[in-house]
């Protein structure tokens, strides 16, 4: 019984050790996917009109916002449509890419 608990604990540790790399998202994929985003969002990192800046946006917040659009909890038909087409992996990749960029002063 004690051995089974130790094995479970070791497996859990392995899963947790691997999770951050997976959750971080693929920056290269995010850069590839970003062309649709830049048609509205400024690459300078500045907010223009009602369109918010996304460059330098924290990845966790970016993912949460995109999921809220995907689940229609946030009201914006354009963003709802875009988010609905993206997989969770693609959203994580975009989040990693935009978080890695720094706004121009």
mmCIF file of C-alpha atoms in Angstrom:
data_model
loop_
_atom_site.group_PDB
_atom_site.id
_atom_site.type_symbol
_atom_site.label_atom_id
_atom_site.label_comp_id
_atom_site.label_asym_id
_atom_site.label_seq_id
_atom_site.Cartn_x
_atom_site.Cartn_y
_atom_site.Cartn_z
ATOM 1 C CA UNK A 1 0.000 0.000 0.000
ATOM 2 C CA UNK A 2 2.785 2.424 0.909
ATOM 3 C CA UNK A 3 4.637 1.578 -2.301
ATOM 4 C CA UNK A 4 1.567 2.398 -4.432
ATOM 5 C CA UNK A 5 1.340 5.810 -2.760
ATOM 6 C CA UNK A 6 5.001 6.478 -3.484
ATOM 7 C CA UNK A 7 4.507 5.509 -7.127
ATOM 8 C CA UNK A 8 1.487 7.827 -7.409
ATOM 9 C CA UNK A 9 3.464 10.648 -5.842
ATOM 10 C CA UNK A 10 6.363 10.086 -8.257
ATOM 11 C CA UNK A 11 4.004 10.091 -11.250
ATOM 12 C CA UNK A 12 2.318 13.273 -10.003
ATOM 13 C CA UNK A 13 5.722 14.921 -9.607
ATOM 14 C CA UNK A 14 6.647 13.942 -13.154
ATOM 15 C CA UNK A 15 3.374 15.315 -14.518
ATOM 16 C CA UNK A 16 3.803 18.587 -12.639
ATOM 17 C CA UNK A 17 7.405 18.904 -13.775
ATOM 18 C CA UNK A 18 6.317 18.573 -17.399
ATOM 19 C CA UNK A 19 3.239 20.815 -17.135
ATOM 20 C CA UNK A 20 4.892 24.262 -17.257
ATOM 21 C CA UNK A 21 6.584 23.528 -20.579
ATOM 22 C CA UNK A 22 3.276 22.414 -22.060
ATOM 23 C CA UNK A 23 1.286 25.282 -20.574
ATOM 24 C CA UNK A 24 3.792 27.836 -21.807
ATOM 25 C CA UNK A 25 2.733 27.448 -25.418
ATOM 26 C CA UNK A 26 4.802 27.350 -28.580
ATOM 27 C CA UNK A 27 6.068 30.887 -29.312
ATOM 28 C CA UNK A 28 6.966 30.033 -32.918
ATOM 29 C CA UNK A 29 3.439 28.794 -33.571
ATOM 30 C CA UNK A 30 2.083 31.915 -31.889
ATOM 31 C CA UNK A 31 4.167 34.132 -34.144
ATOM 32 C CA UNK A 32 2.880 32.231 -37.182
ATOM 33 C CA UNK A 33 -0.740 32.613 -36.046
ATOM 34 C CA UNK A 34 -0.381 36.282 -35.077
ATOM 35 C CA UNK A 35 -0.929 37.746 -38.558
ATOM 36 C CA UNK A 36 -4.697 37.694 -38.085
ATOM 37 C CA UNK A 37 -4.339 39.510 -34.755
ATOM 38 C CA UNK A 38 -2.181 42.277 -36.179
ATOM 39 C CA UNK A 39 -4.835 43.215 -38.703
ATOM 40 C CA UNK A 40 -6.614 44.982 -35.788
ATOM 41 C CA UNK A 41 -4.234 45.064 -32.803
ATOM 42 C CA UNK A 42 -1.261 47.414 -33.103
ATOM 43 C CA UNK A 43 2.202 45.883 -33.317
ATOM 44 C CA UNK A 44 3.530 48.917 -31.430
ATOM 45 C CA UNK A 45 1.823 47.765 -28.245
ATOM 46 C CA UNK A 46 -0.337 50.870 -28.081
ATOM 47 C CA UNK A 47 -4.095 50.868 -27.679
ATOM 48 C CA UNK A 48 -5.825 52.553 -30.589
ATOM 49 C CA UNK A 49 -9.486 53.492 -30.367
ATOM 50 C CA UNK A 50 -11.363 50.706 -28.649
ATOM 51 C CA UNK A 51 -8.892 48.003 -29.715
ATOM 52 C CA UNK A 52 -6.685 47.038 -26.762
ATOM 53 C CA UNK A 53 -2.965 46.435 -26.925
ATOM 54 C CA UNK A 54 -1.973 42.778 -26.637
ATOM 55 C CA UNK A 55 1.822 43.025 -26.923
ATOM 56 C CA UNK A 56 3.409 42.235 -23.578
ATOM 57 C CA UNK A 57 0.076 40.989 -22.206
ATOM 58 C CA UNK A 58 0.572 38.364 -19.457
ATOM 59 C CA UNK A 59 -0.011 34.901 -20.929
ATOM 60 C CA UNK A 60 -2.401 33.721 -18.203
ATOM 61 C CA UNK A 61 -4.633 36.753 -18.691
ATOM 62 C CA UNK A 62 -4.483 36.417 -22.486
ATOM 63 C CA UNK A 63 -5.605 32.772 -22.278
ATOM 64 C CA UNK A 64 -8.397 33.646 -19.831
ATOM 65 C CA UNK A 65 -9.649 36.458 -22.081
ATOM 66 C CA UNK A 66 -9.574 34.306 -25.208
ATOM 67 C CA UNK A 67 -11.416 31.513 -23.409
ATOM 68 C CA UNK A 68 -14.034 34.007 -22.225
ATOM 69 C CA UNK A 69 -14.564 35.115 -25.837
ATOM 70 C CA UNK A 70 -14.661 31.481 -27.003
ATOM 71 C CA UNK A 71 -17.313 30.683 -24.387
ATOM 72 C CA UNK A 72 -19.203 33.897 -25.245
ATOM 73 C CA UNK A 73 -18.776 35.286 -21.729
ATOM 74 C CA UNK A 74 -17.259 38.489 -23.183
ATOM 75 C CA UNK A 75 -19.218 40.477 -25.724
ATOM 76 C CA UNK A 76 -17.423 41.098 -29.018
ATOM 77 C CA UNK A 77 -18.670 39.222 -32.073
ATOM 78 C CA UNK A 78 -15.380 39.504 -33.967
ATOM 79 C CA UNK A 79 -13.334 38.171 -31.054
ATOM 80 C CA UNK A 80 -15.914 35.470 -30.314
ATOM 81 C CA UNK A 81 -15.616 34.241 -33.906
ATOM 82 C CA UNK A 82 -11.823 34.292 -33.881
ATOM 83 C CA UNK A 83 -11.528 32.611 -30.477
ATOM 84 C CA UNK A 84 -14.026 29.905 -31.454
ATOM 85 C CA UNK A 85 -11.775 28.883 -34.354
ATOM 86 C CA UNK A 86 -8.668 28.552 -32.184
ATOM 87 C CA UNK A 87 -7.694 25.427 -30.282
ATOM 88 C CA UNK A 88 -6.443 25.648 -26.700
ATOM 89 C CA UNK A 89 -2.941 24.920 -28.006
ATOM 90 C CA UNK A 90 -3.171 27.806 -30.476
ATOM 91 C CA UNK A 91 -4.430 30.199 -27.791
ATOM 92 C CA UNK A 92 -1.541 29.170 -25.501
ATOM 93 C CA UNK A 93 0.901 29.701 -28.378
ATOM 94 C CA UNK A 94 -0.460 33.177 -29.098
ATOM 95 C CA UNK A 95 -0.309 33.990 -25.391
ATOM 96 C CA UNK A 96 3.341 32.909 -25.187
ATOM 97 C CA UNK A 97 4.229 34.923 -28.276
ATOM 98 C CA UNK A 98 2.505 38.150 -27.226
ATOM 99 C CA UNK A 99 3.790 37.927 -23.663
ATOM 100 C CA UNK A 100 7.352 37.694 -25.007
ATOM 101 C CA UNK A 101 7.070 40.952 -26.973
ATOM 102 C CA UNK A 102 7.825 44.332 -25.467
ATOM 103 C CA UNK A 103 5.817 47.439 -26.420
ATOM 104 C CA UNK A 104 7.639 50.219 -28.269
ATOM 105 C CA UNK A 105 7.969 53.347 -26.105
#
